[in-house]
PDB file of C-alpha atoms in Angstrom:
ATOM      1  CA  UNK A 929      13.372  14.806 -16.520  1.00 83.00           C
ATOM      2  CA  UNK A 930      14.636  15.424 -13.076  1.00 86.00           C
ATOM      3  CA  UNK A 931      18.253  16.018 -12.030  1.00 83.00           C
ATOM      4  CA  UNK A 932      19.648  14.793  -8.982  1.00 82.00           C
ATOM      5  CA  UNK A 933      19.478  18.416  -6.963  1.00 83.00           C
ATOM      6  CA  UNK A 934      15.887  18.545  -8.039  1.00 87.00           C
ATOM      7  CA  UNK A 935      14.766  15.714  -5.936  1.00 89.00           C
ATOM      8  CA  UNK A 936      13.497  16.248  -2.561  1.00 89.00           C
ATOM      9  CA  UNK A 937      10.633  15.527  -0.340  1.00 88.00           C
ATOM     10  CA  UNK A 938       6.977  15.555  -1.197  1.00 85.00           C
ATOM     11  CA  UNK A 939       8.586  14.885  -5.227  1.00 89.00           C
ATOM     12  CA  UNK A 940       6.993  12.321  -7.443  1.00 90.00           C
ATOM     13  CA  UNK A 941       8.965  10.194 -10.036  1.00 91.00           C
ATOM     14  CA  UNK A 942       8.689   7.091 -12.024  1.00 91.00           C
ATOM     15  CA  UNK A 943      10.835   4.480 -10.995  1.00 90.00           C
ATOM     16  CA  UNK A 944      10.762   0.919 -12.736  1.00 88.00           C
ATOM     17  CA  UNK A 945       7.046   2.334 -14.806  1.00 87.00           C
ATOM     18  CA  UNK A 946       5.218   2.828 -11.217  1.00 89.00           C
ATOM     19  CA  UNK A 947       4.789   6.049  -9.608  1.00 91.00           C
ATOM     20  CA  UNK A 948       6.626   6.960  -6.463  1.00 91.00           C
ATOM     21  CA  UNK A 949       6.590   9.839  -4.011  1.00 89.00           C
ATOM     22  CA  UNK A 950       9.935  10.812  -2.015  1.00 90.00           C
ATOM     23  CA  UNK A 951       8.735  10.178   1.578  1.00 90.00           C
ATOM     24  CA  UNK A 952      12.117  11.131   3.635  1.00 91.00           C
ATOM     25  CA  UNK A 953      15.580  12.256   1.403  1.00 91.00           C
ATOM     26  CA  UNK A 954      19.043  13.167   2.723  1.00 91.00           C
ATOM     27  CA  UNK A 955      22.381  13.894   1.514  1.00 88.00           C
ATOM     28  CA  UNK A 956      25.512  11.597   2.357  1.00 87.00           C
ATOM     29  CA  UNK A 957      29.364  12.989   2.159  1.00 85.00           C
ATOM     30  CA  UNK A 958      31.489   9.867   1.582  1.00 77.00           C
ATOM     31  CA  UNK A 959      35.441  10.996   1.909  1.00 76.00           C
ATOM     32  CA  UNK A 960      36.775  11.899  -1.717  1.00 76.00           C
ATOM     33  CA  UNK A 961      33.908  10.488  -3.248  1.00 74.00           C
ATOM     34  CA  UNK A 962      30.860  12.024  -4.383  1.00 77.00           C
ATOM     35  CA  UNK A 963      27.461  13.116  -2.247  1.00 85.00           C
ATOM     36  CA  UNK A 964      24.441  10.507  -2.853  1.00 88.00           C
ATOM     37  CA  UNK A 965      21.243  10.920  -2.145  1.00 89.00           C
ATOM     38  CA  UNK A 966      19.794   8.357   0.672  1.00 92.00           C
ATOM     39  CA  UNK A 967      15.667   8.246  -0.288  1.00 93.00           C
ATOM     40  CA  UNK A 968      12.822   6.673   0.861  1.00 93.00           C
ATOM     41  CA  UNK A 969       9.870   6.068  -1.564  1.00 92.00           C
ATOM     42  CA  UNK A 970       6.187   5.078  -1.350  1.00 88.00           C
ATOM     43  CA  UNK A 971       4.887   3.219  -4.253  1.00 88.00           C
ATOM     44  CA  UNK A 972       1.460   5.607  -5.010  1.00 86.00           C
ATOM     45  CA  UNK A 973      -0.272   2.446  -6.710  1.00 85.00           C
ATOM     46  CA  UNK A 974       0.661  -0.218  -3.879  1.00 81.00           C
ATOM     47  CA  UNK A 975       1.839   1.705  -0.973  1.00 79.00           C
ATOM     48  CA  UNK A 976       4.927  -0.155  -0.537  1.00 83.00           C
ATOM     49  CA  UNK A 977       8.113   1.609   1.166  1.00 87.00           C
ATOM     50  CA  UNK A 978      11.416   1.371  -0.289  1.00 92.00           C
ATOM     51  CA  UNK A 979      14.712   2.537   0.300  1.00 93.00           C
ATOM     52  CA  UNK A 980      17.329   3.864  -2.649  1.00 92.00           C
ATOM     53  CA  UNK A 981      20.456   5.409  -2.968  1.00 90.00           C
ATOM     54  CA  UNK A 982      20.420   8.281  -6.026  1.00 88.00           C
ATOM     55  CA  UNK A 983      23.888   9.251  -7.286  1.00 87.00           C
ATOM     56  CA  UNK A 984      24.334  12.962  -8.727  1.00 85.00           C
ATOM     57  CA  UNK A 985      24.634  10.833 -12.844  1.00 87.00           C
ATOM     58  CA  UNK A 986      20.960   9.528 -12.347  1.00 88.00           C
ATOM     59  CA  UNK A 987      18.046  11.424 -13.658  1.00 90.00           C
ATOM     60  CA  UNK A 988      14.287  10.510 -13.367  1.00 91.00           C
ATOM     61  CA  UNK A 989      11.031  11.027 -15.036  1.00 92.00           C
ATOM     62  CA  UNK A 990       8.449  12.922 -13.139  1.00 91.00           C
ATOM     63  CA  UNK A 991       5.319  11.238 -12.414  1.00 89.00           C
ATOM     64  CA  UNK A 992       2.187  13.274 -13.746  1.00 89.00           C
ATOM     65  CA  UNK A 993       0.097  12.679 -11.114  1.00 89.00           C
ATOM     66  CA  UNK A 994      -3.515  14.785 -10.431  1.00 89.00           C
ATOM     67  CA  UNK A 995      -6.100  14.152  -8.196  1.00 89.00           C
ATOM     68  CA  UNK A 996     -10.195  14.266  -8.009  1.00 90.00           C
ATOM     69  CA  UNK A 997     -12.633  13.841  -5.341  1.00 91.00           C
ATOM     70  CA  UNK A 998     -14.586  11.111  -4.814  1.00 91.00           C
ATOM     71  CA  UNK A 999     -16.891   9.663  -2.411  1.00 92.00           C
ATOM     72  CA  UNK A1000     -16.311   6.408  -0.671  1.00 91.00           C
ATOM     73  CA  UNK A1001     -19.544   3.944  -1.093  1.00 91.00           C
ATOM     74  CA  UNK A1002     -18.918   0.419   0.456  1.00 90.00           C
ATOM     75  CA  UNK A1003     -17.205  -2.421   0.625  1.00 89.00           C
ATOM     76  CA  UNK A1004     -18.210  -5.841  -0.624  1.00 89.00           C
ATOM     77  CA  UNK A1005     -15.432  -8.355  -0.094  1.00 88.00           C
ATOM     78  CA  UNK A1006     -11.751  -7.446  -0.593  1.00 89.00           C
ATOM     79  CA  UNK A1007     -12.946  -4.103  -2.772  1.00 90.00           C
ATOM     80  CA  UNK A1008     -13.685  -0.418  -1.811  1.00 90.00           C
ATOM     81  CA  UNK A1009     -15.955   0.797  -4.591  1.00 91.00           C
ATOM     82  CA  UNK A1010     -15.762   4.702  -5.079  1.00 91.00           C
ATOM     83  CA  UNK A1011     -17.885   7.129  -7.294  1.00 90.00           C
ATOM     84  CA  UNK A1012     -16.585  10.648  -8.246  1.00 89.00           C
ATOM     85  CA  UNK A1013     -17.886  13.349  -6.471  1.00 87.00           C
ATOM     86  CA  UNK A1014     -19.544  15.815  -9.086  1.00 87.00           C
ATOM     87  CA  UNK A1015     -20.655  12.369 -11.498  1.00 86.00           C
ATOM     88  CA  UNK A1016     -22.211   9.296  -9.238  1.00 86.00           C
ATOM     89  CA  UNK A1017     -22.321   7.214 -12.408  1.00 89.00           C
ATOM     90  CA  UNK A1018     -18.404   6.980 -12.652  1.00 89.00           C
ATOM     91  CA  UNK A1019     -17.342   3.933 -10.599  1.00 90.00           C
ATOM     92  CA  UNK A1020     -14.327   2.776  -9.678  1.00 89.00           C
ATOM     93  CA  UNK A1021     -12.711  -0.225  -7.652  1.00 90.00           C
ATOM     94  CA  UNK A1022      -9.331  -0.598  -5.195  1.00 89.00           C
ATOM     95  CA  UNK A1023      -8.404  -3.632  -3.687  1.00 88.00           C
ATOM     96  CA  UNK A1024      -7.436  -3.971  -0.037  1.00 86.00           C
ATOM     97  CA  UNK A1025      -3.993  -4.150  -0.676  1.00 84.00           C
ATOM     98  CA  UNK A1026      -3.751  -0.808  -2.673  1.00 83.00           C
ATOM     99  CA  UNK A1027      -5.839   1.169   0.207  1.00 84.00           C
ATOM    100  CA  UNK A1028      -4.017  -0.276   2.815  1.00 81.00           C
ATOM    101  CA  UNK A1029      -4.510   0.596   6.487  1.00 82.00           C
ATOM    102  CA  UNK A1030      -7.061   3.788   5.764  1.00 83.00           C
ATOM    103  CA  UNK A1031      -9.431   1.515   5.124  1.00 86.00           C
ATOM    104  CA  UNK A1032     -10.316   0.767   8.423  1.00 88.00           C
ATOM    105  CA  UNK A1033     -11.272   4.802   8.178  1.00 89.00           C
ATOM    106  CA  UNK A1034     -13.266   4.885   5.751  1.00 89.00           C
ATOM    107  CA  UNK A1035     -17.178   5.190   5.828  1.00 88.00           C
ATOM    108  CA  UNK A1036     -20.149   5.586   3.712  1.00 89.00           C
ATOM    109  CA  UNK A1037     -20.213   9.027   1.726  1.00 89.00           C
ATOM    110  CA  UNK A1038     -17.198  10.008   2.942  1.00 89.00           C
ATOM    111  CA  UNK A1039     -15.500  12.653   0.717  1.00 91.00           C
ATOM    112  CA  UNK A1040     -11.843  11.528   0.077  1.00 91.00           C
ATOM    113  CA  UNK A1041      -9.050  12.364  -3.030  1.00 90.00           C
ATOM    114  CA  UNK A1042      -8.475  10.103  -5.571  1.00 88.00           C
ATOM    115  CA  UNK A1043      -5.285   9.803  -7.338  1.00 88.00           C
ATOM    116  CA  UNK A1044      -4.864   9.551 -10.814  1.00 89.00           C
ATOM    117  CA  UNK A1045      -1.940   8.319 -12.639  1.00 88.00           C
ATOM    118  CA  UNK A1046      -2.316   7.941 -16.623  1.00 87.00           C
ATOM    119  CA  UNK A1047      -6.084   8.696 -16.555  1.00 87.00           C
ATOM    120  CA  UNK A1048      -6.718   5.650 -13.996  1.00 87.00           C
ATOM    121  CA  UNK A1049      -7.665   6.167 -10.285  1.00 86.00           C
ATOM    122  CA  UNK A1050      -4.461   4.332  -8.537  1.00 86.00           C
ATOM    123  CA  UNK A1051      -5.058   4.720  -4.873  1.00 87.00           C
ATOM    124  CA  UNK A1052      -6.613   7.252  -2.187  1.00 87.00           C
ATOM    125  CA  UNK A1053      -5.509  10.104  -0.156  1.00 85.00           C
ATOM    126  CA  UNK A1054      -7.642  10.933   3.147  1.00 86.00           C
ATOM    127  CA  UNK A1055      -7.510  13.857   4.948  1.00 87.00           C
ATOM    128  CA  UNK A1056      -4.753  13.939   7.685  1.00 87.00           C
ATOM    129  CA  UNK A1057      -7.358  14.394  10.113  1.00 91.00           C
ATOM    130  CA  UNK A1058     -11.019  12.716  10.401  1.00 90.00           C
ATOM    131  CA  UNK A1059     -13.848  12.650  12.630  1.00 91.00           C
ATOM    132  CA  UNK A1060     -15.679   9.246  14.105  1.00 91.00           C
ATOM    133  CA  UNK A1061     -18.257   8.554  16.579  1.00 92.00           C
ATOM    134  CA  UNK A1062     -17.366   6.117  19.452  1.00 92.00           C
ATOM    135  CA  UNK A1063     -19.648   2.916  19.427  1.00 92.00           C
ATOM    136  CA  UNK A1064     -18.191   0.640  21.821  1.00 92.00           C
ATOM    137  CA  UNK A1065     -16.900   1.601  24.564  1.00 88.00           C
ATOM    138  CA  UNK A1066     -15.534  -0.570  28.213  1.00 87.00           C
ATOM    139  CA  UNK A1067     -15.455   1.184  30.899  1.00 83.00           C
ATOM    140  CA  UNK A1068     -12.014   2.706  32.032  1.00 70.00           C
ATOM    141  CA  UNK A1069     -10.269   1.074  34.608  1.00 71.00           C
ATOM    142  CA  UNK A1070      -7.228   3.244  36.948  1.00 67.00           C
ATOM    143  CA  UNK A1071      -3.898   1.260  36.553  1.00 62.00           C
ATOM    144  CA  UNK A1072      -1.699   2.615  38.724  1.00 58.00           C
ATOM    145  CA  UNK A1073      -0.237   6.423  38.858  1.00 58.00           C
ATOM    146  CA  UNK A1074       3.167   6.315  36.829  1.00 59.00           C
ATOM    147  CA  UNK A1075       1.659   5.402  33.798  1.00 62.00           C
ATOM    148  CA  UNK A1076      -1.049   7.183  31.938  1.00 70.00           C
ATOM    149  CA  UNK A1077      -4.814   4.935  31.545  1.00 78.00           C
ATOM    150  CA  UNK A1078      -5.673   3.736  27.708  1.00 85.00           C
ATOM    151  CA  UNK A1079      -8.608   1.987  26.844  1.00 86.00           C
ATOM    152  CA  UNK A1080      -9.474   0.145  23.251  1.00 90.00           C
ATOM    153  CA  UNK A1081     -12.631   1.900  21.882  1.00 91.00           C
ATOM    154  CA  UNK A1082     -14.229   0.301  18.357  1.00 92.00           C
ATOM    155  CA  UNK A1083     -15.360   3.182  16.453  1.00 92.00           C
ATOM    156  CA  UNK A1084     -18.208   3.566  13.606  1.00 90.00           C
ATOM    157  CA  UNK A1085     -16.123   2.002  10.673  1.00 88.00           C
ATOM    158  CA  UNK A1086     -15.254  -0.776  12.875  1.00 88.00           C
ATOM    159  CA  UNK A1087     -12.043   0.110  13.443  1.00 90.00           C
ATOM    160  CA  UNK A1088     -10.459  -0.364  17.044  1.00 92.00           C
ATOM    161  CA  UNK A1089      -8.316   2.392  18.542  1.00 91.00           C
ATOM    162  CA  UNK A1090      -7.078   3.221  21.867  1.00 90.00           C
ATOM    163  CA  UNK A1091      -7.951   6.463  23.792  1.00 90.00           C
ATOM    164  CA  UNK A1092      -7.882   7.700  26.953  1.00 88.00           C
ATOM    165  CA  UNK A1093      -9.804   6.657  29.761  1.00 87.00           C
ATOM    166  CA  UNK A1094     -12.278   9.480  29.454  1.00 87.00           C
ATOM    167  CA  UNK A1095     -13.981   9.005  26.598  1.00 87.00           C
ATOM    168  CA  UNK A1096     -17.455   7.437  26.207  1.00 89.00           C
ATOM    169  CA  UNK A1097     -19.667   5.414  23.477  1.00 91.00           C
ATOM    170  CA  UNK A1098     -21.275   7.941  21.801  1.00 90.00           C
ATOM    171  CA  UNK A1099     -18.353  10.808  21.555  1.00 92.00           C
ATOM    172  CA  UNK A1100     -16.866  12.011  18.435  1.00 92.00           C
ATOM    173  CA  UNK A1101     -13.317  11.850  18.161  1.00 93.00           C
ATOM    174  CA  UNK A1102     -10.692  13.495  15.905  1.00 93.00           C
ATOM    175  CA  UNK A1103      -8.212  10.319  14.639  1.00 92.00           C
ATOM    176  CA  UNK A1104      -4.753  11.041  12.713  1.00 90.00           C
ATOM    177  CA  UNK A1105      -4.792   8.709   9.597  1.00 85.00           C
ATOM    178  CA  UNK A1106      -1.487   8.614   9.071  1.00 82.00           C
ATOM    179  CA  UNK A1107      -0.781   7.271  12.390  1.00 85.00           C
ATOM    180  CA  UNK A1108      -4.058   5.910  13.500  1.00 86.00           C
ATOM    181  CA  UNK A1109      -3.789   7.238  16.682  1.00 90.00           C
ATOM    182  CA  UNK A1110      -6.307   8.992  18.960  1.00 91.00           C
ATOM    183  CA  UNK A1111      -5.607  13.142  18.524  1.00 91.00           C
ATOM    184  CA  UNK A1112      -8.642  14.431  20.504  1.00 91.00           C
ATOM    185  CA  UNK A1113     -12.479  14.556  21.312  1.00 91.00           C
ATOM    186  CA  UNK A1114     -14.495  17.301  19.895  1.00 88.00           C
ATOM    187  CA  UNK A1115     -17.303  18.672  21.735  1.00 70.00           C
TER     188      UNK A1115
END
């Protein structure tokens, strides 16, 4: 079990028989009264965000979480089937909902983390930091000087993003998943 002053960021618990990991956590000093805890949680199994206040009498189970890697295959549908890395033969399934937006960053063969939760694969974890080619690409057009240029490239998973006006259909460019935003092109 976990006490109060043992929960902080990056944390997981169990909270209602789901798994949750602290995303954000800070203290608050009320008067006379006692010091909660003000958290933020992501569900690990639907990716939902919630917010909870933890009071120094509350005590939580830690979630036994582990991970394995796996390789993305395709998508038919609303599914994203997977396949762990070292044994193609094991298969498994997430729904749209549970992946979220990475999805749209996901493509064939990709190697990726799988989380496991009570010896079932709940959800995926991709690397902070990918690489995709550029396959559409408008030209850029100047706007005017006070305000950097953007353009909306579609990249190879079919994702759109927007990027500056230099880059051209066929680069490779680094994208942050977490953010989904355009970090830079490699050479």
């Amino acid at each position: 079990m976990l006490s109060y002053s043992e929960l902080k960021k990056g944390v997981k618990i169990i909270l209602d028989s789901e798994p949750y990991e602290i995303i954000e956590a800070s203290h608050l000093f009320k008067g006379r009264g006692h010091s909660v805890l003000q958290v933020k949680l992501k569900n690990l199994i639907t990716s939902n965000l919630i917010s909870k206040t933890i009071r120094p009498s509350d005590v939580f189970e830690e979630a036994e979480v582990s991970k394995i890697e796996a390789k993305y295959l395709y998508q038919h549908q609303d599914k994203f089937f997977f396949s762990e890395k070292e044994n193609p033969a094991k298969r498994f399934d997430l729904t749209t909902e549970q992946i979220g937006e990475q999805g749209k960053f996901l493509k064939p063969n990709q190697i990726i983390e799988g989380i496991i939760f009570k010896n079932k694969v709940i959800n995926i974890s991709l690397p902070v930091k990918i690489n995709l080619k550029v396959i559409e690409a408008p030209p850029g057009v100047k706007g005017g000087r006070a305000e950097p240029g953007t353009k909306t490239v579609t990249l190879e998973t079919g994702a759109k993003i927007n990027t500056p006006l230099f880059i051209e259909e066929g680069d490779i460019i680094e994208i942050n998943t977490q953010t989904g935003e355009y970090a830079r092109r490699i050479e």
